[in-house]
PDB file of C-alpha atoms in Angstrom:
ATOM      1  CA  MET A   1     -17.696 -24.782 -68.728  1.00  0.00           C
ATOM      2  CA  THR A   2     -19.031 -23.414 -71.993  1.00  0.00           C
ATOM      3  CA  ILE A   3     -17.065 -23.043 -75.218  1.00  0.00           C
ATOM      4  CA  SER A   4     -17.407 -19.242 -75.157  1.00  0.00           C
ATOM      5  CA  ALA A   5     -15.691 -19.100 -71.762  1.00  0.00           C
ATOM      6  CA  ARG A   6     -12.659 -20.945 -73.124  1.00  0.00           C
ATOM      7  CA  PHE A   7     -12.198 -19.029 -76.402  1.00  0.00           C
ATOM      8  CA  PRO A   8     -11.855 -15.278 -76.909  1.00  0.00           C
ATOM      9  CA  THR A   9     -14.736 -13.474 -78.535  1.00  0.00           C
ATOM     10  CA  LEU A  10     -14.528 -11.958 -81.989  1.00  0.00           C
ATOM     11  CA  GLN A  11     -14.255  -8.505 -80.403  1.00  0.00           C
ATOM     12  CA  ALA A  12     -11.240  -9.630 -78.358  1.00  0.00           C
ATOM     13  CA  TRP A  13      -9.550 -10.967 -81.493  1.00  0.00           C
ATOM     14  CA  ILE A  14     -10.211  -7.687 -83.311  1.00  0.00           C
ATOM     15  CA  ARG A  15      -8.662  -5.699 -80.415  1.00  0.00           C
ATOM     16  CA  VAL A  16      -5.542  -7.889 -80.427  1.00  0.00           C
ATOM     17  CA  PHE A  17      -5.235  -7.740 -84.219  1.00  0.00           C
ATOM     18  CA  SER A  18      -5.647  -3.933 -84.197  1.00  0.00           C
ATOM     19  CA  ARG A  19      -2.893  -3.530 -81.619  1.00  0.00           C
ATOM     20  CA  VAL A  20      -0.539  -5.747 -83.609  1.00  0.00           C
ATOM     21  CA  VAL A  21      -1.219  -3.757 -86.804  1.00  0.00           C
ATOM     22  CA  VAL A  22      -0.567  -0.440 -85.019  1.00  0.00           C
ATOM     23  CA  LEU A  23       2.674  -1.780 -83.516  1.00  0.00           C
ATOM     24  CA  VAL A  24       3.881  -3.016 -86.921  1.00  0.00           C
ATOM     25  CA  LEU A  25       3.072   0.373 -88.493  1.00  0.00           C
ATOM     26  CA  ILE A  26       4.928   2.284 -85.778  1.00  0.00           C
ATOM     27  CA  VAL A  27       8.036   0.125 -86.062  1.00  0.00           C
ATOM     28  CA  GLY A  28       7.911   0.191 -89.881  1.00  0.00           C
ATOM     29  CA  LEU A  29       7.565   3.966 -90.083  1.00  0.00           C
ATOM     30  CA  SER A  30      10.322   4.442 -87.516  1.00  0.00           C
ATOM     31  CA  LEU A  31      12.641   2.368 -89.673  1.00  0.00           C
ATOM     32  CA  VAL A  32      11.784   4.392 -92.760  1.00  0.00           C
ATOM     33  CA  TRP A  33      11.726   7.865 -91.200  1.00  0.00           C
ATOM     34  CA  GLY A  34      14.541   8.102 -88.760  1.00  0.00           C
ATOM     35  CA  TRP A  35      15.297   4.977 -86.822  1.00  0.00           C
ATOM     36  CA  ASP A  36      18.903   5.407 -88.008  1.00  0.00           C
ATOM     37  CA  GLY A  37      18.991   8.862 -86.466  1.00  0.00           C
ATOM     38  CA  ALA A  38      17.540   7.642 -83.194  1.00  0.00           C
ATOM     39  CA  ILE A  39      20.043   4.779 -83.008  1.00  0.00           C
ATOM     40  CA  ALA A  40      22.969   7.027 -83.972  1.00  0.00           C
ATOM     41  CA  ALA A  41      21.935   9.519 -81.284  1.00  0.00           C
ATOM     42  CA  THR A  42      23.062   7.013 -78.667  1.00  0.00           C
ATOM     43  CA  ARG A  43      26.638   6.955 -80.040  1.00  0.00           C
ATOM     44  CA  ALA A  44      29.301   9.516 -79.139  1.00  0.00           C
ATOM     45  CA  PRO A  45      29.363  12.278 -81.784  1.00  0.00           C
ATOM     46  CA  GLN A  46      32.326  12.994 -84.022  1.00  0.00           C
ATOM     47  CA  SER A  47      33.371  16.634 -83.594  1.00  0.00           C
ATOM     48  CA  VAL A  48      33.852  19.009 -86.560  1.00  0.00           C
ATOM     49  CA  SER A  49      34.781  22.683 -86.051  1.00  0.00           C
ATOM     50  CA  VAL A  50      34.046  25.590 -88.398  1.00  0.00           C
ATOM     51  CA  HIS A  51      34.969  29.271 -88.015  1.00  0.00           C
ATOM     52  CA  LEU A  52      32.538  31.779 -89.519  1.00  0.00           C
ATOM     53  CA  GLY A  53      34.901  34.505 -90.678  1.00  0.00           C
ATOM     54  CA  THR A  54      38.306  35.414 -89.263  1.00  0.00           C
ATOM     55  CA  PRO A  55      39.448  37.763 -86.474  1.00  0.00           C
ATOM     56  CA  SER A  56      40.688  40.203 -89.143  1.00  0.00           C
ATOM     57  CA  GLY A  57      37.239  40.309 -90.786  1.00  0.00           C
ATOM     58  CA  GLU A  58      37.822  38.056 -93.806  1.00  0.00           C
ATOM     59  CA  LEU A  59      34.555  36.713 -95.220  1.00  0.00           C
ATOM     60  CA  LYS A  60      35.101  32.962 -95.408  1.00  0.00           C
ATOM     61  CA  PHE A  61      34.358  29.668 -93.702  1.00  0.00           C
ATOM     62  CA  VAL A  62      37.371  27.875 -92.224  1.00  0.00           C
ATOM     63  CA  PRO A  63      37.355  25.153 -93.451  1.00  0.00           C
ATOM     64  CA  ASP A  64      35.175  25.803 -96.498  1.00  0.00           C
ATOM     65  CA  HIS A  65      34.612  22.130 -97.342  1.00  0.00           C
ATOM     66  CA  LEU A  66      33.008  19.723 -94.881  1.00  0.00           C
ATOM     67  CA  GLN A  67      32.554  15.979 -95.295  1.00  0.00           C
ATOM     68  CA  PHE A  68      30.170  13.791 -93.321  1.00  0.00           C
ATOM     69  CA  GLN A  69      29.107  10.154 -93.498  1.00  0.00           C
ATOM     70  CA  VAL A  70      25.507   8.929 -93.640  1.00  0.00           C
ATOM     71  CA  GLY A  71      24.429   7.427 -90.320  1.00  0.00           C
ATOM     72  CA  GLN A  72      27.309   8.873 -88.237  1.00  0.00           C
ATOM     73  CA  ARG A  73      26.452  11.229 -85.363  1.00  0.00           C
ATOM     74  CA  TYR A  74      28.224  14.612 -85.440  1.00  0.00           C
ATOM     75  CA  VAL A  75      28.536  17.730 -83.363  1.00  0.00           C
ATOM     76  CA  LEU A  76      29.295  20.703 -85.607  1.00  0.00           C
ATOM     77  CA  LYS A  77      31.072  23.278 -83.434  1.00  0.00           C
ATOM     78  CA  LEU A  78      30.577  26.724 -84.936  1.00  0.00           C
ATOM     79  CA  ASP A  79      32.273  29.881 -83.736  1.00  0.00           C
ATOM     80  CA  ASN A  80      32.402  33.434 -85.017  1.00  0.00           C
ATOM     81  CA  PRO A  81      35.774  35.087 -84.331  1.00  0.00           C
ATOM     82  CA  SER A  82      35.014  38.000 -86.680  1.00  0.00           C
ATOM     83  CA  PRO A  83      33.816  41.502 -85.739  1.00  0.00           C
ATOM     84  CA  GLU A  84      30.405  41.074 -87.459  1.00  0.00           C
ATOM     85  CA  LYS A  85      27.583  38.538 -87.430  1.00  0.00           C
ATOM     86  CA  HIS A  86      27.411  35.676 -89.936  1.00  0.00           C
ATOM     87  CA  TYR A  87      25.015  32.914 -90.927  1.00  0.00           C
ATOM     88  CA  PHE A  88      25.756  29.233 -91.448  1.00  0.00           C
ATOM     89  CA  THR A  89      23.164  28.540 -94.152  1.00  0.00           C
ATOM     90  CA  ALA A  90      22.872  25.152 -95.855  1.00  0.00           C
ATOM     91  CA  LYS A  91      19.138  24.606 -96.406  1.00  0.00           C
ATOM     92  CA  ASN A  92      19.349  21.579 -98.703  1.00  0.00           C
ATOM     93  CA  PHE A  93      21.786  19.916 -96.309  1.00  0.00           C
ATOM     94  CA  ALA A  94      19.562  20.730 -93.329  1.00  0.00           C
ATOM     95  CA  ASP A  95      16.607  19.135 -95.123  1.00  0.00           C
ATOM     96  CA  THR A  96      18.448  15.790 -95.353  1.00  0.00           C
ATOM     97  CA  ILE A  97      19.721  15.385 -91.792  1.00  0.00           C
ATOM     98  CA  TRP A  98      18.167  14.312 -88.516  1.00  0.00           C
ATOM     99  CA  THR A  99      18.797  17.133 -86.038  1.00  0.00           C
ATOM    100  CA  GLN A 100      18.991  16.077 -82.419  1.00  0.00           C
ATOM    101  CA  LYS A 101      19.533  19.581 -81.030  1.00  0.00           C
ATOM    102  CA  VAL A 102      21.456  22.842 -81.215  1.00  0.00           C
ATOM    103  CA  GLU A 103      23.122  24.248 -78.110  1.00  0.00           C
ATOM    104  CA  ALA A 104      23.894  27.967 -77.990  1.00  0.00           C
ATOM    105  CA  GLY A 105      24.095  30.482 -75.167  1.00  0.00           C
ATOM    106  CA  ASN A 106      22.994  28.044 -72.442  1.00  0.00           C
ATOM    107  CA  VAL A 107      19.902  27.189 -74.499  1.00  0.00           C
ATOM    108  CA  GLU A 108      19.060  23.862 -76.122  1.00  0.00           C
ATOM    109  CA  ILE A 109      17.008  24.145 -79.319  1.00  0.00           C
ATOM    110  CA  LYS A 110      15.166  21.199 -80.866  1.00  0.00           C
ATOM    111  CA  GLY A 111      13.317  20.913 -84.142  1.00  0.00           C
ATOM    112  CA  ALA A 112      14.040  21.711 -87.766  1.00  0.00           C
ATOM    113  CA  ILE A 113      17.022  24.016 -88.310  1.00  0.00           C
ATOM    114  CA  ARG A 114      17.636  25.802 -91.636  1.00  0.00           C
ATOM    115  CA  ASP A 115      20.449  28.167 -90.705  1.00  0.00           C
ATOM    116  CA  LEU A 116      22.243  29.497 -87.658  1.00  0.00           C
ATOM    117  CA  GLU A 117      23.125  33.121 -86.934  1.00  0.00           C
ATOM    118  CA  LEU A 118      26.258  33.720 -84.914  1.00  0.00           C
ATOM    119  CA  ARG A 119      27.020  37.169 -83.590  1.00  0.00           C
ATOM    120  CA  PRO A 120      30.654  38.166 -82.998  1.00  0.00           C
ATOM    121  CA  SER A 121      32.466  36.032 -80.395  1.00  0.00           C
ATOM    122  CA  THR A 122      29.619  33.507 -80.060  1.00  0.00           C
ATOM    123  CA  THR A 123      29.489  29.740 -80.490  1.00  0.00           C
ATOM    124  CA  ALA A 124      26.905  27.060 -81.241  1.00  0.00           C
ATOM    125  CA  GLU A 125      26.949  23.272 -81.338  1.00  0.00           C
ATOM    126  CA  TRP A 126      24.693  21.450 -83.809  1.00  0.00           C
ATOM    127  CA  TYR A 127      24.143  17.726 -83.098  1.00  0.00           C
ATOM    128  CA  PHE A 128      22.892  15.796 -86.127  1.00  0.00           C
ATOM    129  CA  VAL A 129      22.990  12.595 -88.176  1.00  0.00           C
ATOM    130  CA  PRO A 130      23.184  12.834 -92.005  1.00  0.00           C
ATOM    131  CA  GLN A 131      20.505  10.730 -93.703  1.00  0.00           C
ATOM    132  CA  LYS A 132      21.204  11.215 -97.429  1.00  0.00           C
ATOM    133  CA  ALA A 133      24.396  11.293 -99.497  1.00  0.00           C
ATOM    134  CA  GLY A 134      24.973  14.307-101.732  1.00  0.00           C
ATOM    135  CA  GLU A 135      26.750  17.623-102.331  1.00  0.00           C
ATOM    136  CA  TYR A 136      25.280  20.705-100.667  1.00  0.00           C
ATOM    137  CA  GLU A 137      25.941  24.442-100.846  1.00  0.00           C
ATOM    138  CA  LEU A 138      27.019  26.349 -97.749  1.00  0.00           C
ATOM    139  CA  HIS A 139      26.936  30.146 -97.593  1.00  0.00           C
ATOM    140  CA  CYS A 140      26.451  33.166 -95.363  1.00  0.00           C
ATOM    141  CA  SER A 141      23.046  34.628 -96.224  1.00  0.00           C
ATOM    142  CA  ILE A 142      23.913  38.223 -95.267  1.00  0.00           C
ATOM    143  CA  PRO A 143      23.783  40.253 -98.511  1.00  0.00           C
ATOM    144  CA  GLY A 144      27.218  40.491-100.133  1.00  0.00           C
ATOM    145  CA  HIS A 145      28.961  37.960 -97.881  1.00  0.00           C
ATOM    146  CA  ALA A 146      28.644  34.913-100.170  1.00  0.00           C
ATOM    147  CA  GLU A 147      29.672  37.020-103.165  1.00  0.00           C
ATOM    148  CA  ALA A 148      32.754  38.161-101.216  1.00  0.00           C
ATOM    149  CA  GLY A 149      33.813  34.552-100.637  1.00  0.00           C
ATOM    150  CA  MET A 150      31.821  33.321 -97.657  1.00  0.00           C
ATOM    151  CA  ARG A 151      30.623  30.081 -99.194  1.00  0.00           C
ATOM    152  CA  GLY A 152      31.601  26.445 -99.193  1.00  0.00           C
ATOM    153  CA  THR A 153      30.435  22.908 -99.817  1.00  0.00           C
ATOM    154  CA  ILE A 154      29.214  20.042 -97.696  1.00  0.00           C
ATOM    155  CA  SER A 155      29.698  16.471 -98.923  1.00  0.00           C
ATOM    156  CA  VAL A 156      27.795  13.578 -97.409  1.00  0.00           C
ATOM    157  CA  VAL A 157      29.060  10.122 -98.384  1.00  0.00           C
ATOM    158  CA  GLU A 158      27.676   6.623 -97.807  1.00  0.00           C
TER     159      GLU A 158
END
């Protein structure tokens, strides 16, 4: 038996080393960019409900202050009991969460979400995991609604 038959070639070592490097990079980037969200997605979500407007047509969020914890999975249950459509707009908040999905009207939506439009008598459920602590503005982006009182705050704590 020759020595070369007993020991891997340089090319074999390079292939093994390359695979190890790729695996380490994948795991490392997952930890940095959302492993927490993926792990939290396996836990049961904590439910939080918000009404967009009131049945009598008042322009407000009920409640108008929401608090979430970094790393906890949530389902935000939105409903619009008012006679007109409203938006749940919180762009800076949306930029700092890991969104699993939004369910609305027998449709499941995945990907980046910036705001949600709810027509009268409709509902939506937003499943997400906050990734960054901070204070964020919430408002209805229909002209005049925020100025009339349809705004709030979202706090994310460690």
